[in-house]
Short mmCIF file of C-alpha atoms in Angstrom, two decimals:
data_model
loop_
_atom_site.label_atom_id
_atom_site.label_comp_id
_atom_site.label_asym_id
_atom_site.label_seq_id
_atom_site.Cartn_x
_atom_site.Cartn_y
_atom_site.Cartn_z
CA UNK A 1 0.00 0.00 0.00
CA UNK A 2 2.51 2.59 0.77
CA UNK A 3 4.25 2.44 -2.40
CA UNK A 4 1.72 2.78 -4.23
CA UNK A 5 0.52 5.79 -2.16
CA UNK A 6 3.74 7.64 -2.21
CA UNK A 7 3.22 7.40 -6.40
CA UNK A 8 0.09 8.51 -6.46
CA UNK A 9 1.55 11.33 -3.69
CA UNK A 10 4.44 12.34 -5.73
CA UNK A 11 1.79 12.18 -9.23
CA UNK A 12 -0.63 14.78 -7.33
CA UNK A 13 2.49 17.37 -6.19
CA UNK A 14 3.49 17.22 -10.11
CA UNK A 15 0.07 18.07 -11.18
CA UNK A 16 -0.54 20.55 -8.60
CA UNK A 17 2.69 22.12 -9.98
CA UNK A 18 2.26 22.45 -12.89
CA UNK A 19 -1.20 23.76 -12.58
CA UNK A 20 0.04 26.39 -10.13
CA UNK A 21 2.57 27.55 -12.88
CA UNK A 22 0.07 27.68 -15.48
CA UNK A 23 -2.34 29.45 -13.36
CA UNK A 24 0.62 32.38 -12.22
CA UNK A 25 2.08 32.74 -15.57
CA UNK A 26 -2.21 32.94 -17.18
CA UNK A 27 -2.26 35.78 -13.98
CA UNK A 28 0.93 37.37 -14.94
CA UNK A 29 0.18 37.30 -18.39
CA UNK A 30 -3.35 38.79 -17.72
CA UNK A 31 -1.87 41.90 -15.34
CA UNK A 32 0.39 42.77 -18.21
CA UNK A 33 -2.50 42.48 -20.49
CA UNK A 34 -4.77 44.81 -18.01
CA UNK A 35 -1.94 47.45 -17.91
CA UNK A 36 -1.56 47.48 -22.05
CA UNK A 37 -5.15 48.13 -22.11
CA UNK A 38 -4.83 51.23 -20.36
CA UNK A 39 -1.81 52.12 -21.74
CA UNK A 40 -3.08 51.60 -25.40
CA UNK A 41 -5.97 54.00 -24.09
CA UNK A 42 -4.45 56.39 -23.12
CA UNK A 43 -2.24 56.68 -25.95
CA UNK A 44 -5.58 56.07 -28.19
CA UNK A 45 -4.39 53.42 -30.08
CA UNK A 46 -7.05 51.20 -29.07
CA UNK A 47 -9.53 51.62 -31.40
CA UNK A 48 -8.57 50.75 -34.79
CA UNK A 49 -8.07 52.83 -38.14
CA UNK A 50 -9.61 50.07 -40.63
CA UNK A 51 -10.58 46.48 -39.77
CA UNK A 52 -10.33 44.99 -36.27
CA UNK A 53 -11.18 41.33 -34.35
CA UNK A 54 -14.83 41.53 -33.10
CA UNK A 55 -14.76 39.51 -29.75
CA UNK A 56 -18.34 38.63 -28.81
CA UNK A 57 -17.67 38.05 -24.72
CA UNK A 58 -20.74 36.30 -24.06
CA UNK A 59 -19.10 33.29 -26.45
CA UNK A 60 -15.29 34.19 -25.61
CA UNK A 61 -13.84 31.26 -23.27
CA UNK A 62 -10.35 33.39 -22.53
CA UNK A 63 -7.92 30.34 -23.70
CA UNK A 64 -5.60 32.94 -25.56
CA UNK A 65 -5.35 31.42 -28.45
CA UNK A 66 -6.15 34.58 -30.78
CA UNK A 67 -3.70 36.39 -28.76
CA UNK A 68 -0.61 33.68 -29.99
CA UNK A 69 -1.95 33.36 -33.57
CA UNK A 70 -1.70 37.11 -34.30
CA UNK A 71 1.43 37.91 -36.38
CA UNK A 72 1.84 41.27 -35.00
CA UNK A 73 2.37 40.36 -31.77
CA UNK A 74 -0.08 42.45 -29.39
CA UNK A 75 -3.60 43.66 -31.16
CA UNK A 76 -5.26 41.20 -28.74
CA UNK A 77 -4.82 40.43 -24.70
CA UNK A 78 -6.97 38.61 -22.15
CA UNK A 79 -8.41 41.39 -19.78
CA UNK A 80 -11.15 40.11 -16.89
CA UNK A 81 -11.08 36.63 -18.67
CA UNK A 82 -12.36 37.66 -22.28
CA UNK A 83 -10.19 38.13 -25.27
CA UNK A 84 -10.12 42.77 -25.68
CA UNK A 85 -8.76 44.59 -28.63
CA UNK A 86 -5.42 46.07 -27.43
CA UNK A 87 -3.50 47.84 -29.96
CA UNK A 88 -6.44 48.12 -32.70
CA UNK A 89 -3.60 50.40 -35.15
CA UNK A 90 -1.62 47.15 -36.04
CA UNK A 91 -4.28 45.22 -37.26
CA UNK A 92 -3.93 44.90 -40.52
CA UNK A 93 -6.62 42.02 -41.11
CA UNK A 94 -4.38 38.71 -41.46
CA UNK A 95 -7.66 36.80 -39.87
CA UNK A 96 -5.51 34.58 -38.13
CA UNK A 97 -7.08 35.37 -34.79
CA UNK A 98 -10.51 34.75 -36.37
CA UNK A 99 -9.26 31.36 -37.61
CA UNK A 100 -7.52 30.04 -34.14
CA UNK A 101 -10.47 30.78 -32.12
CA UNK A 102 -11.76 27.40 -30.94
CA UNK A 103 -15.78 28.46 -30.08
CA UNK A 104 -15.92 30.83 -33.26
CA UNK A 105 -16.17 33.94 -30.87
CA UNK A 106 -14.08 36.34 -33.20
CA UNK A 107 -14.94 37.93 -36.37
CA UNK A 108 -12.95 40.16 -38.05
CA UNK A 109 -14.83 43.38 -39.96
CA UNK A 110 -15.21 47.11 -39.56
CA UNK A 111 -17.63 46.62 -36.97
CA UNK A 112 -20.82 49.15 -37.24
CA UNK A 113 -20.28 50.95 -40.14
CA UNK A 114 -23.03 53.94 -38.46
CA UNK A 115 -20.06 55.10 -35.74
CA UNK A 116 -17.63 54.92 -38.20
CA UNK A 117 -17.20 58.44 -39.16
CA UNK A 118 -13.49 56.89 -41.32
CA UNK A 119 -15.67 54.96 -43.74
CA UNK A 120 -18.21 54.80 -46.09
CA UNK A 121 -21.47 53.48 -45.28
CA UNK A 122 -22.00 50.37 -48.02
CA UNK A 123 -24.77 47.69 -48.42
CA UNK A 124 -23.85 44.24 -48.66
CA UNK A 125 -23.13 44.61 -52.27
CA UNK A 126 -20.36 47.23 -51.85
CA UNK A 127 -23.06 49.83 -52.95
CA UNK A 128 -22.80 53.38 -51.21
CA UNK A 129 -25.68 55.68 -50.73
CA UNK A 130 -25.37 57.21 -53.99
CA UNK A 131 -27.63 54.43 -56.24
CA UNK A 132 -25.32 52.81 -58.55
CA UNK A 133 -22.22 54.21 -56.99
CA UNK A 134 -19.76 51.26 -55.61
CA UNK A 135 -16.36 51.51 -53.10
CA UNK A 136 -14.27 48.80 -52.84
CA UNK A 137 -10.40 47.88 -51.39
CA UNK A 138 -9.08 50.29 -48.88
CA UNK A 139 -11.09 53.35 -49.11
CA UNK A 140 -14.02 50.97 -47.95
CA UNK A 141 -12.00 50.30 -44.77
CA UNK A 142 -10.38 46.82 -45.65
CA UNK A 143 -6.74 46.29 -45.77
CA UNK A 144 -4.56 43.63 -47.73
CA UNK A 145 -4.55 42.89 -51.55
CA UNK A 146 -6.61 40.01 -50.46
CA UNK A 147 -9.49 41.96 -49.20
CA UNK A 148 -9.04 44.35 -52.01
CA UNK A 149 -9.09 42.10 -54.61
CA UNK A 150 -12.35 40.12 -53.47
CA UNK A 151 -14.21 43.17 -53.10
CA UNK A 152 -13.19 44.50 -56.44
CA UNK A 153 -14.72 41.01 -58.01
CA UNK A 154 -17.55 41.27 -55.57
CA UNK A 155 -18.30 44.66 -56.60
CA UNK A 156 -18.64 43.76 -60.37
CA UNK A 157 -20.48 40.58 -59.95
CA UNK A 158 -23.08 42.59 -58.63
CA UNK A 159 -22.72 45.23 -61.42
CA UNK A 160 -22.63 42.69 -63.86
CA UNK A 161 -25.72 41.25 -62.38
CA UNK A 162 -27.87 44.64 -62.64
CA UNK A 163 -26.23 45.09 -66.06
CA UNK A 164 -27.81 41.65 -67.03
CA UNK A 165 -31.35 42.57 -65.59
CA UNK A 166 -31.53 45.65 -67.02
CA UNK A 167 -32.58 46.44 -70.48
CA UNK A 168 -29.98 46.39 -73.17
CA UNK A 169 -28.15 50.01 -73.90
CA UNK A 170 -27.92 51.37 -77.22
CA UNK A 171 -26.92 54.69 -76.36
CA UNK A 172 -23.47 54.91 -78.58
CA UNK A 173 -20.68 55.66 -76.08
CA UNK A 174 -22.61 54.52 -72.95
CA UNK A 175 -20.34 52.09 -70.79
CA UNK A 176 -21.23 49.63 -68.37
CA UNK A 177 -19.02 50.73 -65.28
CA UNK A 178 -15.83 52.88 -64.88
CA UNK A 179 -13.92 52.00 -62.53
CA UNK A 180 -12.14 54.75 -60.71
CA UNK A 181 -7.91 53.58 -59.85
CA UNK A 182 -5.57 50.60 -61.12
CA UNK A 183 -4.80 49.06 -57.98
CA UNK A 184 -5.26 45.65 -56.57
CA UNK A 185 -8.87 46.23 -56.50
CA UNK A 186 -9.34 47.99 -59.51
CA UNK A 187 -7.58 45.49 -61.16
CA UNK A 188 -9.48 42.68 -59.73
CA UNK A 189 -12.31 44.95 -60.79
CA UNK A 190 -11.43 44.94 -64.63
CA UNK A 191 -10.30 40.92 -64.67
CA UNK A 192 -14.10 40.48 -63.54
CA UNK A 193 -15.61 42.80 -66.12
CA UNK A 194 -13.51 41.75 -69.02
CA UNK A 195 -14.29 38.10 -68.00
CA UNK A 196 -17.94 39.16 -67.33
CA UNK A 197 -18.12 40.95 -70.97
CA UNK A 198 -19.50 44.52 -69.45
CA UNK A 199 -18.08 47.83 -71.12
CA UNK A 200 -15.85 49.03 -69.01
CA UNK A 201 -12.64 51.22 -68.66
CA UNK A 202 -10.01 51.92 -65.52
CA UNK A 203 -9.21 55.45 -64.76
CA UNK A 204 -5.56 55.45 -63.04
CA UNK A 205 -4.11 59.35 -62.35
CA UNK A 206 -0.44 57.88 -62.18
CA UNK A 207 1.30 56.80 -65.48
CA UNK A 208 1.41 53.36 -64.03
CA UNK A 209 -0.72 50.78 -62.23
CA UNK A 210 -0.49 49.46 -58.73
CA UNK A 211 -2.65 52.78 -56.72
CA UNK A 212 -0.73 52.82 -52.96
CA UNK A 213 1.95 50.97 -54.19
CA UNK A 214 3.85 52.57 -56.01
CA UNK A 215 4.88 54.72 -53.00
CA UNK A 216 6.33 51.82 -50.96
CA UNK A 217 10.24 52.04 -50.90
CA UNK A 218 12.15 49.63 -53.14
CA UNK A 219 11.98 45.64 -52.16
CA UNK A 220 9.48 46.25 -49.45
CA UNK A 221 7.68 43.40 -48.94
CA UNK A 222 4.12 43.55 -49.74
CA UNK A 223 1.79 41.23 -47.69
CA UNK A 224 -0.78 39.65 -49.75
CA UNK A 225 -2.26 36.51 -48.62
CA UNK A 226 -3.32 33.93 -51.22
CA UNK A 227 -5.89 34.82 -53.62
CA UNK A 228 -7.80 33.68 -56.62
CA UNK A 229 -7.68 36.99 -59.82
CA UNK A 230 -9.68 34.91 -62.68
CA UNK A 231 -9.58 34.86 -65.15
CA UNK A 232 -6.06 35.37 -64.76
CA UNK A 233 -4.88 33.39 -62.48
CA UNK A 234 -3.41 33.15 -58.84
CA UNK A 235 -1.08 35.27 -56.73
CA UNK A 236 -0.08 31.87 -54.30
CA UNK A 237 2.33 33.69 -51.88
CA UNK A 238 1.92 34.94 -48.26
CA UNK A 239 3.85 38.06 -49.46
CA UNK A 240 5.72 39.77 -52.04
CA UNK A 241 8.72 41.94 -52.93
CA UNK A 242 6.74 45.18 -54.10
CA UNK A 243 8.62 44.93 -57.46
CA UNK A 244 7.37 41.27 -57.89
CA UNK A 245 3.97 42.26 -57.29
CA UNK A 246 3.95 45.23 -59.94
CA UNK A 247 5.75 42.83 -62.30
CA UNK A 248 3.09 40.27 -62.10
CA UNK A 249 0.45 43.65 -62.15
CA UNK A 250 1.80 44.21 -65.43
CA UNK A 251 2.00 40.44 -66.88
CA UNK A 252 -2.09 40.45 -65.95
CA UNK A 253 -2.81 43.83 -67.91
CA UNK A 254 -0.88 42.02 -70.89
CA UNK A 255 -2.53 38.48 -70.77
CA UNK A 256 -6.27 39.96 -70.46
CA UNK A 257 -5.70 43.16 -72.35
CA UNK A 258 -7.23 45.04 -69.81
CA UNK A 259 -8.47 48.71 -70.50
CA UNK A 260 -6.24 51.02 -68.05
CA UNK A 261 -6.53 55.22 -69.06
CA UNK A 262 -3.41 55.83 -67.11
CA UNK A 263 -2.69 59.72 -66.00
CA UNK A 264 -6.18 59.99 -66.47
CA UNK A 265 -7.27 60.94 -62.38
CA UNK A 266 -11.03 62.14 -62.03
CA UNK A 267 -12.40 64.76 -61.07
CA UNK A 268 -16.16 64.63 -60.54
CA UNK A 269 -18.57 62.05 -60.53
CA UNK A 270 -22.58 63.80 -61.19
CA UNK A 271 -25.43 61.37 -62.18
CA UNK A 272 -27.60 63.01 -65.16
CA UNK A 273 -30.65 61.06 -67.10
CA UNK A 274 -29.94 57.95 -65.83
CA UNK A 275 -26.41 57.66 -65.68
CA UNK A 276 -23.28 59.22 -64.18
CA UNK A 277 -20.51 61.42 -66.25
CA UNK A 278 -17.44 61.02 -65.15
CA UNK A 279 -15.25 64.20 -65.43
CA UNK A 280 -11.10 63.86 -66.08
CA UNK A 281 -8.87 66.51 -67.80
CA UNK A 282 -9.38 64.49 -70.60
CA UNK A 283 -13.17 64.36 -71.06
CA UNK A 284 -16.09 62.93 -69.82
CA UNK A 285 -16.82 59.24 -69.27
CA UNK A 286 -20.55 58.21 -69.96
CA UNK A 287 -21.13 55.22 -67.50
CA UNK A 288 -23.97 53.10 -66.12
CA UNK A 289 -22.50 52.69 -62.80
CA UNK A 290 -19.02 53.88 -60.91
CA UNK A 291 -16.61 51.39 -58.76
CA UNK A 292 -14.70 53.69 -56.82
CA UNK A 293 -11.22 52.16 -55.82
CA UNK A 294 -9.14 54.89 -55.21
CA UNK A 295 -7.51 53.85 -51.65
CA UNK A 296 -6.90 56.03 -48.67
CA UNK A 297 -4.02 57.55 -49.32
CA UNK A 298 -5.14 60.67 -50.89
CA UNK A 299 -2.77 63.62 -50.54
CA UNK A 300 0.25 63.59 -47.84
CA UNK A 301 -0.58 65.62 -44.86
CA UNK A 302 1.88 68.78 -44.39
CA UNK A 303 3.34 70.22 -41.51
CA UNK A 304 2.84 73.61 -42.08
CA UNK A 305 5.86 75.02 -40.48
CA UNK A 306 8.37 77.40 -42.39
CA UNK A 307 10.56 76.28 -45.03
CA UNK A 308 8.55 73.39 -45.59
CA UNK A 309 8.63 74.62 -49.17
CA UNK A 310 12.02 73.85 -49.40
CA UNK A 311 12.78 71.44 -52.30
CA UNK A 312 14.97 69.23 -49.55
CA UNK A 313 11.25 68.23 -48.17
CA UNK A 314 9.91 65.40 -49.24
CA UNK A 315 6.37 62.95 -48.70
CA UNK A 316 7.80 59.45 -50.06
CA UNK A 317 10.73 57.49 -50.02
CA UNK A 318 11.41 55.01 -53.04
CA UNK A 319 15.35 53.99 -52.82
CA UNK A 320 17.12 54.57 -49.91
CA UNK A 321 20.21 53.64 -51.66
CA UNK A 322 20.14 57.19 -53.45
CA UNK A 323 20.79 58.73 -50.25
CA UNK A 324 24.71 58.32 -48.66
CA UNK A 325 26.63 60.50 -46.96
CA UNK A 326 23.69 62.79 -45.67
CA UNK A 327 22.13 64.39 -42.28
CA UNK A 328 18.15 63.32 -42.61
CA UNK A 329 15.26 63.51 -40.33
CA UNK A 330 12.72 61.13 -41.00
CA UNK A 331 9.29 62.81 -38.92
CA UNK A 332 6.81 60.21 -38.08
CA UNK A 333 5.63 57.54 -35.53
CA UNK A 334 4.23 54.88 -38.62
CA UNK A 335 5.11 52.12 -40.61
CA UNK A 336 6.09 54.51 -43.35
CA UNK A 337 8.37 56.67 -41.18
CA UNK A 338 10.00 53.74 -39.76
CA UNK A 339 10.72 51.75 -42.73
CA UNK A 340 12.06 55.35 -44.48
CA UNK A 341 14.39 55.87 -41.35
CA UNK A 342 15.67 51.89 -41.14
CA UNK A 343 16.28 52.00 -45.26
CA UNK A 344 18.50 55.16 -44.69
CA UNK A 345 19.86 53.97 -41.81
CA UNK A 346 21.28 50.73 -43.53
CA UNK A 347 23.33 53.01 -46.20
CA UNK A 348 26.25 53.31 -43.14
CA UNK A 349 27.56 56.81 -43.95
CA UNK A 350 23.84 58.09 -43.75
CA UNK A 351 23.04 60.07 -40.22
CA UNK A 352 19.24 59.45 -39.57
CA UNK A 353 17.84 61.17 -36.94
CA UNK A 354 13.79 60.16 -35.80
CA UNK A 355 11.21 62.83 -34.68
CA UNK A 356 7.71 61.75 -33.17
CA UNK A 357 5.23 64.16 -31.76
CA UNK A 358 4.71 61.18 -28.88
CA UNK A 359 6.99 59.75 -26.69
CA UNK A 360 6.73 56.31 -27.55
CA UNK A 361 6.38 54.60 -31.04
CA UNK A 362 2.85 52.58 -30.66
CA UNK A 363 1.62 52.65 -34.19
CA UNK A 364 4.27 49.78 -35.95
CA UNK A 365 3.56 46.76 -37.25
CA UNK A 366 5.92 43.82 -34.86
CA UNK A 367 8.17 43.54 -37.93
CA UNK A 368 9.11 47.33 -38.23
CA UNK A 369 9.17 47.88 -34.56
CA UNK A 370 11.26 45.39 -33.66
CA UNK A 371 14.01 46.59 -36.10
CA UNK A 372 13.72 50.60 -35.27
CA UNK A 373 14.15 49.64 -31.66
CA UNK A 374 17.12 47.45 -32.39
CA UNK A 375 18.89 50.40 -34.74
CA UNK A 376 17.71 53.14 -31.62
CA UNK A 377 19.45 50.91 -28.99
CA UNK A 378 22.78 50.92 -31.36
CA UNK A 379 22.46 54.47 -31.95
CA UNK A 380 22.23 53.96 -35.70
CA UNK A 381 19.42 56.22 -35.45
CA UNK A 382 19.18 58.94 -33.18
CA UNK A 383 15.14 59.26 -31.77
CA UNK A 384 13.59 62.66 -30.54
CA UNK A 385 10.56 61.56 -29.32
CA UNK A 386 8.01 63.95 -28.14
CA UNK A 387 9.68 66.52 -30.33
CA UNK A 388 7.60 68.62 -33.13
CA UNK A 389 9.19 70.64 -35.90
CA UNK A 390 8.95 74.39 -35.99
CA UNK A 391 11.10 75.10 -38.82
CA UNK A 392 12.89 73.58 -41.59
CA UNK A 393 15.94 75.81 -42.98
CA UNK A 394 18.35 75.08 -45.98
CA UNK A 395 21.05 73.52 -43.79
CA UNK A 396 19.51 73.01 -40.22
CA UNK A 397 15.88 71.57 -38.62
CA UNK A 398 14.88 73.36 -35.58
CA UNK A 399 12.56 71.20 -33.46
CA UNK A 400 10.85 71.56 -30.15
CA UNK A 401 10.69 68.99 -27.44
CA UNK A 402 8.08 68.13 -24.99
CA UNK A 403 9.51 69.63 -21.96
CA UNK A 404 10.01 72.77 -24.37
CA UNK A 405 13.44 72.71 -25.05
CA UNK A 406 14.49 74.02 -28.73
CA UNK A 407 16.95 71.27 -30.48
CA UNK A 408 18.86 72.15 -34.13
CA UNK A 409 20.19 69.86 -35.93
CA UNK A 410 22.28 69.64 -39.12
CA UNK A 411 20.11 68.55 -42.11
CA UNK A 412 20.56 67.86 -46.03
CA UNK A 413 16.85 65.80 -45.89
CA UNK A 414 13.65 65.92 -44.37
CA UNK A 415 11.36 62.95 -45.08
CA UNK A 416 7.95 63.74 -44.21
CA UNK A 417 5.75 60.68 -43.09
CA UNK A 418 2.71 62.34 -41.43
CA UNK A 419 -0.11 60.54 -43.04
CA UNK A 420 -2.41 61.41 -45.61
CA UNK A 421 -5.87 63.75 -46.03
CA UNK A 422 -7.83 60.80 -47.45
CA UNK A 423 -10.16 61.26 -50.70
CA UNK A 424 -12.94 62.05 -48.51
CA UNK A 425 -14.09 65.25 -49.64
CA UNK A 426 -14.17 64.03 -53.28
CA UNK A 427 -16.48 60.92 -52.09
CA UNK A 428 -18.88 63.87 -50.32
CA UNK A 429 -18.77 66.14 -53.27
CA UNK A 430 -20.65 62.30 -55.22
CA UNK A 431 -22.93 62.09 -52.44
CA UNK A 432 -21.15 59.20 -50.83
CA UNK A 433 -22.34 59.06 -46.48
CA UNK A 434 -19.88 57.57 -43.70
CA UNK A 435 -20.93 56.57 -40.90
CA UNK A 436 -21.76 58.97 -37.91
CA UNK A 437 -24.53 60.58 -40.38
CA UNK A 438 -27.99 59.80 -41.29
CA UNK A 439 -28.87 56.01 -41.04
CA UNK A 440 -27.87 53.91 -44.55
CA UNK A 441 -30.49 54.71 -47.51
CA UNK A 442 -31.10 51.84 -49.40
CA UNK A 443 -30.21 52.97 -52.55
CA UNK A 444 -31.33 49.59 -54.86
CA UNK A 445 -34.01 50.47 -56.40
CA UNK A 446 -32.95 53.50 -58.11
CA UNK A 447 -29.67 52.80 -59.35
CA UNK A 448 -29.09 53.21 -63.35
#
């Protein structure tokens, strides 16, 4: 008897060990979790910019699992048992966390469209509240070239569909559907009207295709996520070198002989008899129905401080390597900024200095943070957080801490990465509603 009692002894202190350690590190984990939460508040980081995991509590069971699945480390956390949006700025809509929850208590979306003043208000179909007017890709709140691409076929099936119902056009120079921007989604958006046979044409206003990414640096790597183009064909990668992408961009424009107006940006959009003229510097576009697809870029957001005229001021940064041997300041706290200042950085004679209006950089994807913090420990890059520039001068940057203090510095370069004013007014000029407004007008029945 006692033998066997000392196993089953020495079998219960092994258990009750390891449960204690699961049950201290699950507490530790969930204080650190707690204090994030308020941290990411007060910061206001919390609430996200596009897409964002749904958690439905009443079906949450708090295992965690969303929380490890998420490649960018800490959107998620386990606060009071229950799975809470953290760091809602770094999703960027992987899904993962959607996919790794074991009761189905996640969903990922843009949650209700009627408080979200940042997007437009769409039916199911992609439709806005202008009848016959359609947004798809990023400027209807989705990121990825997955996302964009399925909405771009989703929003011409359903074109194609009222096309079909409606009685044939014989009005000479009448098209089915312009489609407004050559990125992923507008290209998606002319594979599925070629395929679908509808009169169509793409209005890009750059002189090539590929919308918001064009202005990603050289050999960035573009996340992508498989995805079905037919009648083209497959992109079959997790991610891409930008290049790569464009490259294959091109290849699909070739094969299909799809019908891009490049340098051809609009202008208006008015509805008149029946249909909607679309307004470029080139003309007008006669068109049944508009896909809008312009992303949310829009124009970069200036700082409005002296000398910001200066020709040494710049909004983009496409090859790093053309920069060596110079004093630049990089000014942002995003993804942008941060992959502008470690590209300069790596060119060794380069002397890259960091300003942020906060004092801590909360808005980076794990990837980019993780590599800014590792050149700001070396002192590769020198940060001034909580610092604002007040004036930008041929030769010197004067900035202006937090506490007050005034800081020069020598400067050939100023990289401006404050964001962009999104194509917002432009939608509002059309008629298109975000959320925040009136209630969503179902706009069906009256569409061309």
């Amino acid at each position: 008897m006692t033998e066997p009692l000392l196993l089953w002894s020495a079998a219960a202190l092994v258990s009750a060990a390891i449960v204690f350690g699961y049950l201290r590190r699950f507490r530790g984990r969930v204080r650190v979790d707690r204090e994030r939460k308020a941290e990411a508040a007060e910061l206001g980081i919390d609430r996200p910019s596009a897409q964002f995991p749904y958690v439905d509590p009443a079906h949450c069971i708090g295992c965690g699992a969303c929380v490890a699945a998420c490649p960018e480390g800490d959107v998620l956390g386990i606060v009071g048992g229950t799975a809470v949006v953290i760091n809602g700025l770094r999703c960027v809509g992987h899904g993962r966390c959607e996919e790794a929850c074991p009761v189905g208590a996640i969903e990922v979306g843009l949650g209700d469209l009627k408080s979200r003043r940042d997007v437009p208000l769409l039916d199911p179909t992609l439709q806005s509240t202008v009848a016959g007017v359609y947004v798809a890709g990023e400027l209807a709140g989705f990121a990825l070239v997955k996302n964009a691409a399925l909405q771009g076929r989703q929003a011409i099936e359903e074109i194609a569909r009222r096309v079909g119902e409606g009685a044939p056009g014989n009005d000479n120079g009448l098209i089915d559907v312009a489609i407004v921007g050559a990125g992923p989604s507008g290209l998606s958006a002319a594979l599925t009207a070629s395929a679908a046979g509808l009169r169509y044409v793409v209005l890009e206003k750059e002189e090539s295709l590929g919308g918001s990414l064009l202005h990603y640096p050289r050999r960035k790597m573009v996340l992508t996520q498989p995805v079905e183009l037919p009648p083209w064909g497959r992109l079959d990668r997790e991610e891409y070198q930008k290049e790569m992408l464009l490259e294959l961009f091109e290849r699909m424009v070739r094969d299909v002989e799809l019908r891009i107006s490049f340098g051809e940006g609009v202008e208006a959009v008015a509805r008149e008899n029946g249909h909607f003229l679309v307004r470029s510097p080139r003309g007008l576009h006669r068109a049944r129905f508009v896909l809008l697809t312009l992303g949310r870029r829009g124009s970069p957001r200036k700082l409005g401080v002296p000398g910001e005229e200066l020709p040494k001021v710049m909004y983009r940064l496409l090859d790093a390597e053309s920069y060596d041997d110079q004093d630049v300041l990089v000014v942002g706290g995003g993804d942008s900024a941060a992959e502008a200042a470690i590209g300069l950085a790596r060119e060794s004679r380069n002397r890259v200095t960091l300003s942020y209006r906060k004092e801590k950089l909360v808005r980076l994807k794990k990837k980019n943070l993780e590599k800014i913090e590792e050149l700001l420990a070396g002192g590769v890059i020198r940060p001034l957080l909580g610092s604002n520039v007040t004036e930008i001068r041929p030769e010197r940057v004067a900035l202006e801490m937090a506490g007050g203090e005034r800081v020069e510095i020598d400067n050939d370069y100023v990289f401006v990465f404050a964001g962009g004013v999104p194509p917002f007014g432009f939608l509002n000029k059309i008629g298109v509603r975000f959320g925040g407004e009136q209630e969503l007008v179902a706009a069906g029945a009256n569409a061309a």
